mmCIF file of N, CA and C in Angstrom:
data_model
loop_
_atom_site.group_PDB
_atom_site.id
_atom_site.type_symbol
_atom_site.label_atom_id
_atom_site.label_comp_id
_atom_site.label_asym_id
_atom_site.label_seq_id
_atom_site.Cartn_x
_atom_site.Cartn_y
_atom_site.Cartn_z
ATOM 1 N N UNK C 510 23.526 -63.359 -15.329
ATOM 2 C CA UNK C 510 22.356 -62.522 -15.406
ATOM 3 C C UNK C 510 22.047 -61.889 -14.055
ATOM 4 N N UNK C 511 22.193 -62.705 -13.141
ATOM 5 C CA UNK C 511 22.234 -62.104 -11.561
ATOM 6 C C UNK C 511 22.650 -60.937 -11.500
ATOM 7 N N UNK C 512 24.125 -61.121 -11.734
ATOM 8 C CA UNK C 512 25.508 -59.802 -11.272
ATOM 9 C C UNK C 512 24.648 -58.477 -11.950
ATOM 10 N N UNK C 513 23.946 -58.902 -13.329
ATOM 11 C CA UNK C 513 23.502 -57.708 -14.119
ATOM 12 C C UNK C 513 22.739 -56.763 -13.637
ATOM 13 N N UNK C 514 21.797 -57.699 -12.863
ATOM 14 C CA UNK C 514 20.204 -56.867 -12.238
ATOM 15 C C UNK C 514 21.372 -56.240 -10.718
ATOM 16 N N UNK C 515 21.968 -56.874 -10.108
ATOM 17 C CA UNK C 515 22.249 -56.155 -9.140
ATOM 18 C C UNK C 515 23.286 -54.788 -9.406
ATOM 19 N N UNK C 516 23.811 -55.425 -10.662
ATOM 20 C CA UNK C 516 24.661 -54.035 -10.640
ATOM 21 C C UNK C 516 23.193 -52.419 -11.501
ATOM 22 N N UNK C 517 22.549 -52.885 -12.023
ATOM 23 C CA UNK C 517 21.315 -52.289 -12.354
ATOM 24 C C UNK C 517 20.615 -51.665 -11.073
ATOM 25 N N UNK C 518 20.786 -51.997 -10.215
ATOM 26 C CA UNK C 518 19.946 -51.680 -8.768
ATOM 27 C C UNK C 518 20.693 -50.493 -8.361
ATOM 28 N N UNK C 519 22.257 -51.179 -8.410
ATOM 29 C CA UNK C 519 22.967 -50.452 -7.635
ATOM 30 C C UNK C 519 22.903 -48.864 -8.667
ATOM 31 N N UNK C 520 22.655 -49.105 -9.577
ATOM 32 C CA UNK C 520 23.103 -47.579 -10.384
ATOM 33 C C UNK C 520 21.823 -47.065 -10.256
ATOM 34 N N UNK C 521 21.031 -47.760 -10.246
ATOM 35 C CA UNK C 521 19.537 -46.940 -9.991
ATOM 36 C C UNK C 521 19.573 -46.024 -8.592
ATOM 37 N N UNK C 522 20.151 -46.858 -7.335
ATOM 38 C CA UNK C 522 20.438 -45.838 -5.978
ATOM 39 C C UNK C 522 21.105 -44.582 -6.500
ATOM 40 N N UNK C 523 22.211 -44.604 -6.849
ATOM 41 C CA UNK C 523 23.652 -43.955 -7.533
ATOM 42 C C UNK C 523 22.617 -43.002 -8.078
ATOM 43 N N UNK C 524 21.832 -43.204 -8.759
ATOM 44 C CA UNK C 524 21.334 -41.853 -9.662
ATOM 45 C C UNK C 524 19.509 -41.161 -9.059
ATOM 46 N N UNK C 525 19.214 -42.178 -8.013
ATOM 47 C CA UNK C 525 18.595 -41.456 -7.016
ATOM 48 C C UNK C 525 19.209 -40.695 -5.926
ATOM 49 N N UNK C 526 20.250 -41.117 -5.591
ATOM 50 C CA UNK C 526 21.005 -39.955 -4.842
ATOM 51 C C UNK C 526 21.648 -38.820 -5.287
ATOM 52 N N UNK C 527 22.141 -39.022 -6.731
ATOM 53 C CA UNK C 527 22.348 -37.381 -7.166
ATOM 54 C C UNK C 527 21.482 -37.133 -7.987
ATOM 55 N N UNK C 528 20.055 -37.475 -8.052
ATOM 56 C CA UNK C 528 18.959 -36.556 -8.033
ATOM 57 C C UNK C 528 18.450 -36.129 -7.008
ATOM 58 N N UNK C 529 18.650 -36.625 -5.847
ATOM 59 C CA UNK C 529 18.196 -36.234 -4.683
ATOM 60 C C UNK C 529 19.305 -34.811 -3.500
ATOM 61 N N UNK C 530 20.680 -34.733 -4.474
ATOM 62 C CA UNK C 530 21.652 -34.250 -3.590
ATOM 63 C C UNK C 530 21.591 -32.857 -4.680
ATOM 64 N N UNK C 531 21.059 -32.541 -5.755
ATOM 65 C CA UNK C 531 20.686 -31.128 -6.491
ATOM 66 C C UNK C 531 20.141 -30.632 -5.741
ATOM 67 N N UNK C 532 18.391 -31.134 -5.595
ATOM 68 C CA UNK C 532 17.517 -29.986 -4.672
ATOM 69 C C UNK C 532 18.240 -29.582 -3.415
ATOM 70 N N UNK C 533 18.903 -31.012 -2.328
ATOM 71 C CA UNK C 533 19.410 -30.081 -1.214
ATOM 72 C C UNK C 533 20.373 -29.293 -1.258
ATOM 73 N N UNK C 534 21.809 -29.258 -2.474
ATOM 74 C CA UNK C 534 22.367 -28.261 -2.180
ATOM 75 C C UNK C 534 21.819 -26.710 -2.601
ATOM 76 N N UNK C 535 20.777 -26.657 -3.316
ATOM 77 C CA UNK C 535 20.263 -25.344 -3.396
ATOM 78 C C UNK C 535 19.782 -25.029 -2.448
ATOM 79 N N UNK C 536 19.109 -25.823 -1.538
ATOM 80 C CA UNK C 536 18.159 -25.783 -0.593
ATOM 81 C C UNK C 536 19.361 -25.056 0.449
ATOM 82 N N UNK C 537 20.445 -25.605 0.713
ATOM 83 C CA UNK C 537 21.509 -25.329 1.363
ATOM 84 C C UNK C 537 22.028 -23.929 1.011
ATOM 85 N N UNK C 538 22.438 -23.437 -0.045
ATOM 86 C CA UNK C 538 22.885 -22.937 -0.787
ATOM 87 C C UNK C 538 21.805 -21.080 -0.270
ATOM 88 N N UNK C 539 20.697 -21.474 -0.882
ATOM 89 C CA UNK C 539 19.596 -20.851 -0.772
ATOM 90 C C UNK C 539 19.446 -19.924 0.673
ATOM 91 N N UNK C 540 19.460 -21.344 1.960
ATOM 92 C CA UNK C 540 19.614 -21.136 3.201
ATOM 93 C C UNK C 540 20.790 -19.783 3.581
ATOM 94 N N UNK C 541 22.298 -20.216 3.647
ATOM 95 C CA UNK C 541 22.907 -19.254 3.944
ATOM 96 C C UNK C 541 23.177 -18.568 3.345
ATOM 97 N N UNK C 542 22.870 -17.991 2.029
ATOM 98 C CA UNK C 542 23.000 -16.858 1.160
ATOM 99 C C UNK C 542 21.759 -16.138 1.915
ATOM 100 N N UNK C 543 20.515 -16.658 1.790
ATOM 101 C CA UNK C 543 19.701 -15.430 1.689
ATOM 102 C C UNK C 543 19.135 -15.395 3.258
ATOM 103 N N UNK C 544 18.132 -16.892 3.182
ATOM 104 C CA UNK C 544 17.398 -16.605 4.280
ATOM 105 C C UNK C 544 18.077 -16.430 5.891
ATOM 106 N N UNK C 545 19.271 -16.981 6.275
ATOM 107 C CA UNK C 545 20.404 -16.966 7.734
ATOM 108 C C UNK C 545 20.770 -14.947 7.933
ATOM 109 N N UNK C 546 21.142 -14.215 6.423
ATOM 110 C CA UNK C 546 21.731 -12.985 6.781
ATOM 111 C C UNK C 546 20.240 -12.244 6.878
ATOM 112 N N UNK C 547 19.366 -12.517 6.465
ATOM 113 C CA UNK C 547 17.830 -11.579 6.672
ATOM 114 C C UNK C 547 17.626 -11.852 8.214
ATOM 115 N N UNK C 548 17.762 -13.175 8.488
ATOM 116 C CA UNK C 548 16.950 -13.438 9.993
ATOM 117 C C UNK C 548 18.369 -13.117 11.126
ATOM 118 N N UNK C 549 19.493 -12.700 10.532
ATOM 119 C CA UNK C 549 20.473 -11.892 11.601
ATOM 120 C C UNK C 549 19.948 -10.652 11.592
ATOM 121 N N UNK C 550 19.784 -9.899 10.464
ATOM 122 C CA UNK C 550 19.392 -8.699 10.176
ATOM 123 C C UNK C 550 17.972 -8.096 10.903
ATOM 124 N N UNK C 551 17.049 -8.718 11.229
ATOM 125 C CA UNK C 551 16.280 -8.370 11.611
ATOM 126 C C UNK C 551 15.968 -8.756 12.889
ATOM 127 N N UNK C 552 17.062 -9.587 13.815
ATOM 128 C CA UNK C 552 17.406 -9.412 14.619
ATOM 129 C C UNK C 552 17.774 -8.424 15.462
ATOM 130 N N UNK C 553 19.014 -8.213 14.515
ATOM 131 C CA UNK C 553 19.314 -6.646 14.710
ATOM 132 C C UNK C 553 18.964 -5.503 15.106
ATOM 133 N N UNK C 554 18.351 -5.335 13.986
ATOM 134 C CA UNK C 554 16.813 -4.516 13.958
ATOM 135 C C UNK C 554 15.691 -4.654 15.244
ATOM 136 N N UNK C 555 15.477 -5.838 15.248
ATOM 137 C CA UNK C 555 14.704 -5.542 16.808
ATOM 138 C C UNK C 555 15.521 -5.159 17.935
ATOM 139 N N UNK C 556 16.545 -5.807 18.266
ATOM 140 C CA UNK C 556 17.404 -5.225 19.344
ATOM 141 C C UNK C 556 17.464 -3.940 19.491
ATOM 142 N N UNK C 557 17.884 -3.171 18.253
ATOM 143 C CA UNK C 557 17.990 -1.480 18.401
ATOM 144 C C UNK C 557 16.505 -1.012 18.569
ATOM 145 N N UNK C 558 15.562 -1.481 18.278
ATOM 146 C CA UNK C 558 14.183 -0.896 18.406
ATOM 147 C C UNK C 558 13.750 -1.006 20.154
ATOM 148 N N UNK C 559 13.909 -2.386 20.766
ATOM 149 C CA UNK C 559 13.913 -2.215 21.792
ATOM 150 C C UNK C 559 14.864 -1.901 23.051
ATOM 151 N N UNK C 560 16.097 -1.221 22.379
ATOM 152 C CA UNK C 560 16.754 -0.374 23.385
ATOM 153 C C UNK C 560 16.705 1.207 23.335
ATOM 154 N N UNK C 561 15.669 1.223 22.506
ATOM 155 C CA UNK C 561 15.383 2.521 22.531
ATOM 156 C C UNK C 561 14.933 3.296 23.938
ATOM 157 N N UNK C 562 15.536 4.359 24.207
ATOM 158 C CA UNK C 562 15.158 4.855 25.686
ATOM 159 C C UNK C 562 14.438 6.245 25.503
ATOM 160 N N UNK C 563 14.297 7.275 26.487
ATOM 161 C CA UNK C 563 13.639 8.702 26.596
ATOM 162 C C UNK C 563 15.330 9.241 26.218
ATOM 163 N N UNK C 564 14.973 9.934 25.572
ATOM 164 C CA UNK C 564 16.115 11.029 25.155
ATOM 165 C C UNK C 564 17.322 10.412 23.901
ATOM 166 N N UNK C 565 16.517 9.648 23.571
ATOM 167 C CA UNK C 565 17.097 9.356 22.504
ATOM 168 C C UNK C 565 16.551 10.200 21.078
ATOM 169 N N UNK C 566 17.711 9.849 19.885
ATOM 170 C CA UNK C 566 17.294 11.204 18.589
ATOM 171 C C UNK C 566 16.999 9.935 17.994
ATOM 172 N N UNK C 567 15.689 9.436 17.332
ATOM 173 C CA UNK C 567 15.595 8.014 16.115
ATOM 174 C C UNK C 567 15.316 9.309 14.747
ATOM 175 N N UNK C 568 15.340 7.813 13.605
ATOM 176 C CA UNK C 568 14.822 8.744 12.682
ATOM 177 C C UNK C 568 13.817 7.556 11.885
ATOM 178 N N UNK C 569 12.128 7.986 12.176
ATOM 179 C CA UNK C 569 11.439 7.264 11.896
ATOM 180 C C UNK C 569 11.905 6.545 10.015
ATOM 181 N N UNK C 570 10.887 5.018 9.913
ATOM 182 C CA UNK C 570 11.190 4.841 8.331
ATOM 183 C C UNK C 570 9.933 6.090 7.951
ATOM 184 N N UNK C 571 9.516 6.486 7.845
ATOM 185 C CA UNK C 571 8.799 8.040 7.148
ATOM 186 C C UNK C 571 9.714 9.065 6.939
ATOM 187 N N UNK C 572 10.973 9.143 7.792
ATOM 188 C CA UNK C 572 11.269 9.861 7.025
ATOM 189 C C UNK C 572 11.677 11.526 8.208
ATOM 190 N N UNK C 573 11.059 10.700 9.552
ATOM 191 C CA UNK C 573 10.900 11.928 10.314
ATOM 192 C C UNK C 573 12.275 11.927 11.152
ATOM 193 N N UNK C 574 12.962 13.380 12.063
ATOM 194 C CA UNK C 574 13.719 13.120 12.765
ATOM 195 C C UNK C 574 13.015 13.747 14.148
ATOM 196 N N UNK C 575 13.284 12.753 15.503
ATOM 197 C CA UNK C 575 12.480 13.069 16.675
ATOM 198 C C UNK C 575 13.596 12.892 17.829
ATOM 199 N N UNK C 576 12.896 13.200 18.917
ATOM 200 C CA UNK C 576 13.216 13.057 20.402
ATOM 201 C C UNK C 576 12.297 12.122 21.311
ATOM 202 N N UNK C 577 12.933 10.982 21.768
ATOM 203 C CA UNK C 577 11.407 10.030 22.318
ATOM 204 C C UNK C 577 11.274 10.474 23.533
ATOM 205 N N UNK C 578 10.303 11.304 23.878
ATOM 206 C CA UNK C 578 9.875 11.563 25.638
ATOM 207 C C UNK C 578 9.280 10.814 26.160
ATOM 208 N N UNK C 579 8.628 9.712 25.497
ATOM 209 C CA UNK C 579 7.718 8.990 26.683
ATOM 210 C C UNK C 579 7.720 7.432 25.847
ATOM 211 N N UNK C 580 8.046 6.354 26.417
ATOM 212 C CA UNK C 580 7.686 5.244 25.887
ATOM 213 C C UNK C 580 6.445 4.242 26.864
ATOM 214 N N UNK C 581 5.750 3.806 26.387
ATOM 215 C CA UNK C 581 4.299 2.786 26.334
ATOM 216 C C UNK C 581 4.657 1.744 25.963
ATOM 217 N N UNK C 582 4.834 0.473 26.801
ATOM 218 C CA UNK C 582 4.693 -0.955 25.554
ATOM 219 C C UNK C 582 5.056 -0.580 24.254
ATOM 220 N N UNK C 583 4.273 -0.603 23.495
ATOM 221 C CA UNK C 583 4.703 -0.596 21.605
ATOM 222 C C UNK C 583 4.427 0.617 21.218
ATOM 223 N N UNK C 584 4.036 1.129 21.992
ATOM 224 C CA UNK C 584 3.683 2.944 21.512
ATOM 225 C C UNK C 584 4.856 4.254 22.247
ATOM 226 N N UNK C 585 5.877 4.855 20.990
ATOM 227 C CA UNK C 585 6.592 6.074 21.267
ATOM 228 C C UNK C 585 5.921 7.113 21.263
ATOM 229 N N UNK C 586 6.211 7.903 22.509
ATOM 230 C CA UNK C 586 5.976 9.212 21.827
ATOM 231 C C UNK C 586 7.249 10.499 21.548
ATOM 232 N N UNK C 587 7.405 11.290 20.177
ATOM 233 C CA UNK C 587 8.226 11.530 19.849
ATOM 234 C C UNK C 587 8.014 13.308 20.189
ATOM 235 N N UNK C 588 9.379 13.760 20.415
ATOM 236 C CA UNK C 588 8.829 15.477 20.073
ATOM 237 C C UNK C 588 9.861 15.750 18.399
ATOM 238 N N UNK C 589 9.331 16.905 17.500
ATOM 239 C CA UNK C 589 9.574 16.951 16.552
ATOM 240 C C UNK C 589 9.630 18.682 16.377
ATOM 241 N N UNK C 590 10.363 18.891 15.426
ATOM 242 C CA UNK C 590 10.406 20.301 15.502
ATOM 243 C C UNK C 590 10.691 21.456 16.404
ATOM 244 N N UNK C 591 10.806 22.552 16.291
ATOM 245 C CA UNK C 591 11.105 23.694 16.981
ATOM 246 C C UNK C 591 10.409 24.192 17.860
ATOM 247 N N UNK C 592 8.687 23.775 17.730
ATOM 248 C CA UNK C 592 7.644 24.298 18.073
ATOM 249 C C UNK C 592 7.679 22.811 19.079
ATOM 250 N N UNK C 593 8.157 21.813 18.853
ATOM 251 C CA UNK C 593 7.901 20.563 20.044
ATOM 252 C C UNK C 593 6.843 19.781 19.889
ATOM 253 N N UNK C 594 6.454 19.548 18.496
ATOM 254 C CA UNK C 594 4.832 19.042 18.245
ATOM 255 C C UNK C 594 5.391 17.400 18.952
ATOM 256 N N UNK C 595 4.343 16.988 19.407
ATOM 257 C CA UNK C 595 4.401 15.677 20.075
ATOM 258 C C UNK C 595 3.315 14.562 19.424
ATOM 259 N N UNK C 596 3.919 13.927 18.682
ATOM 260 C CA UNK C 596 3.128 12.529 18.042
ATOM 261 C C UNK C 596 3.585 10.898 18.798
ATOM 262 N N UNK C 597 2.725 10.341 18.313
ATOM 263 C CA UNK C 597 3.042 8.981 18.803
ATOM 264 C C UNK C 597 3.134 7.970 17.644
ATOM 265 N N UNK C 598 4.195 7.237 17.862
ATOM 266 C CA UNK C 598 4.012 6.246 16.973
ATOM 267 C C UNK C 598 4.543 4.996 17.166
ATOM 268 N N UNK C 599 4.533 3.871 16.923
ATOM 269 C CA UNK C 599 5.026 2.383 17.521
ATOM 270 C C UNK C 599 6.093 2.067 16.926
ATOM 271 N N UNK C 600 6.747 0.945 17.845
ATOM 272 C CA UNK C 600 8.198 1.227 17.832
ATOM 273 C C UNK C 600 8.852 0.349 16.141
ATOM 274 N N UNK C 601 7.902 -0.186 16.062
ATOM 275 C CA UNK C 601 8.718 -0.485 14.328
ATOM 276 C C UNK C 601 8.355 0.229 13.578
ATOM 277 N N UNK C 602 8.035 1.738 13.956
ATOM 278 C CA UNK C 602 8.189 2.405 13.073
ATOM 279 C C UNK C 602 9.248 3.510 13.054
ATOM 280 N N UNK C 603 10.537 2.605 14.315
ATOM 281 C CA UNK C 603 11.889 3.486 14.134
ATOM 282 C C UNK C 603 12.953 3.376 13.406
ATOM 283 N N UNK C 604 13.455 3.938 12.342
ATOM 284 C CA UNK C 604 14.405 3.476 11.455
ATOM 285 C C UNK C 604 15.389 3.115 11.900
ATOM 286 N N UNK C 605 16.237 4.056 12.576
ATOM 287 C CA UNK C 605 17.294 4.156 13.255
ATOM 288 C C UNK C 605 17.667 5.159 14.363
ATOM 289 N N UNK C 606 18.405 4.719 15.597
ATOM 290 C CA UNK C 606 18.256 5.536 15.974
ATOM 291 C C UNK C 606 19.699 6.427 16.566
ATOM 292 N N UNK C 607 19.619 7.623 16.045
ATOM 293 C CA UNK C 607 20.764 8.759 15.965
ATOM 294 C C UNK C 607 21.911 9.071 17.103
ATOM 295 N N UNK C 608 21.217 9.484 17.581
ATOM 296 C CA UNK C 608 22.213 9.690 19.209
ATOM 297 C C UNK C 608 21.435 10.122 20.448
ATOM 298 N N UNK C 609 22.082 9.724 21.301
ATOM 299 C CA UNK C 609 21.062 10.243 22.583
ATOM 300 C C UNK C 609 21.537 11.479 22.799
ATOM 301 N N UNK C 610 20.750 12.285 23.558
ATOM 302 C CA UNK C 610 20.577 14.341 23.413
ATOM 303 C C UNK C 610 21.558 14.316 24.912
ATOM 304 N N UNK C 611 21.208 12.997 25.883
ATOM 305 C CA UNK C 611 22.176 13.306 27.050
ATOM 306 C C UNK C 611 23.321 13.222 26.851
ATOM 307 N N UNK C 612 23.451 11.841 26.241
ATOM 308 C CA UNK C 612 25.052 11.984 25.641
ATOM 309 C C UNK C 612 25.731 13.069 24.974
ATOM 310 N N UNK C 613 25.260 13.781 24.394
ATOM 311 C CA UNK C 613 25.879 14.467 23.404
ATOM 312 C C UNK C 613 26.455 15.852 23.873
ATOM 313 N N UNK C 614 25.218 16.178 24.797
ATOM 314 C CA UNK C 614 25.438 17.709 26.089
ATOM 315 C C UNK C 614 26.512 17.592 27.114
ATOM 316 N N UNK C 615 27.014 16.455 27.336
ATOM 317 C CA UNK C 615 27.962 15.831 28.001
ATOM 318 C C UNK C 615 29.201 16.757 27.746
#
């Protein structure tokens, strides 16, 4: 009757551990599928936002395409158009950014 209860114990661990080894491999699973390539990605994303320089071409997420003449801490200012209208706007609000105007005259 002994051997019984202990082998009873032992299967009770046995089936707390693969109830317990489901949640973490999703948890795992979960991890480098989704949340590891978002938090490279927006890594990313900040890096190019803050190497943004003067004379660079970005193209805001709105939608706009500019020239940055003047940078502030968190505030760009962009020129736009033919006429040179000059707005400001902060720097996560640069999508991407195009090519620099020095480079390119080169």
């Amino acid at each position: 009757m002994r051997e019984v209860i202990l082998f009873g114990a032992a299967a009770q661990s046995g089936n707390l551990l693969s109830t317990l080894m489901l949640p973490v491999l999703f948890l795992a699973i979960f991890y480098f599928f989704i949340i590891r390539p978002q938090q490279k990605k927006d890594k990313k994303i900040k890096e190019m936002r803050n190497s943004a320089k003067v004379g660079d071409e970005v193209l805001t997420i709105g939608g706009i395409y500019g020239k940055i003449v003047k940078i502030k801490d968190d505030v760009i200012t962009i020129e736009v158009g033919s006429d040179k209208t000059r707005f400001n706007i902060t720097k996560w609000a640069i999508g991407s950014i195009q090519a620099s105007s020095e480079t390119t005259e080169e």
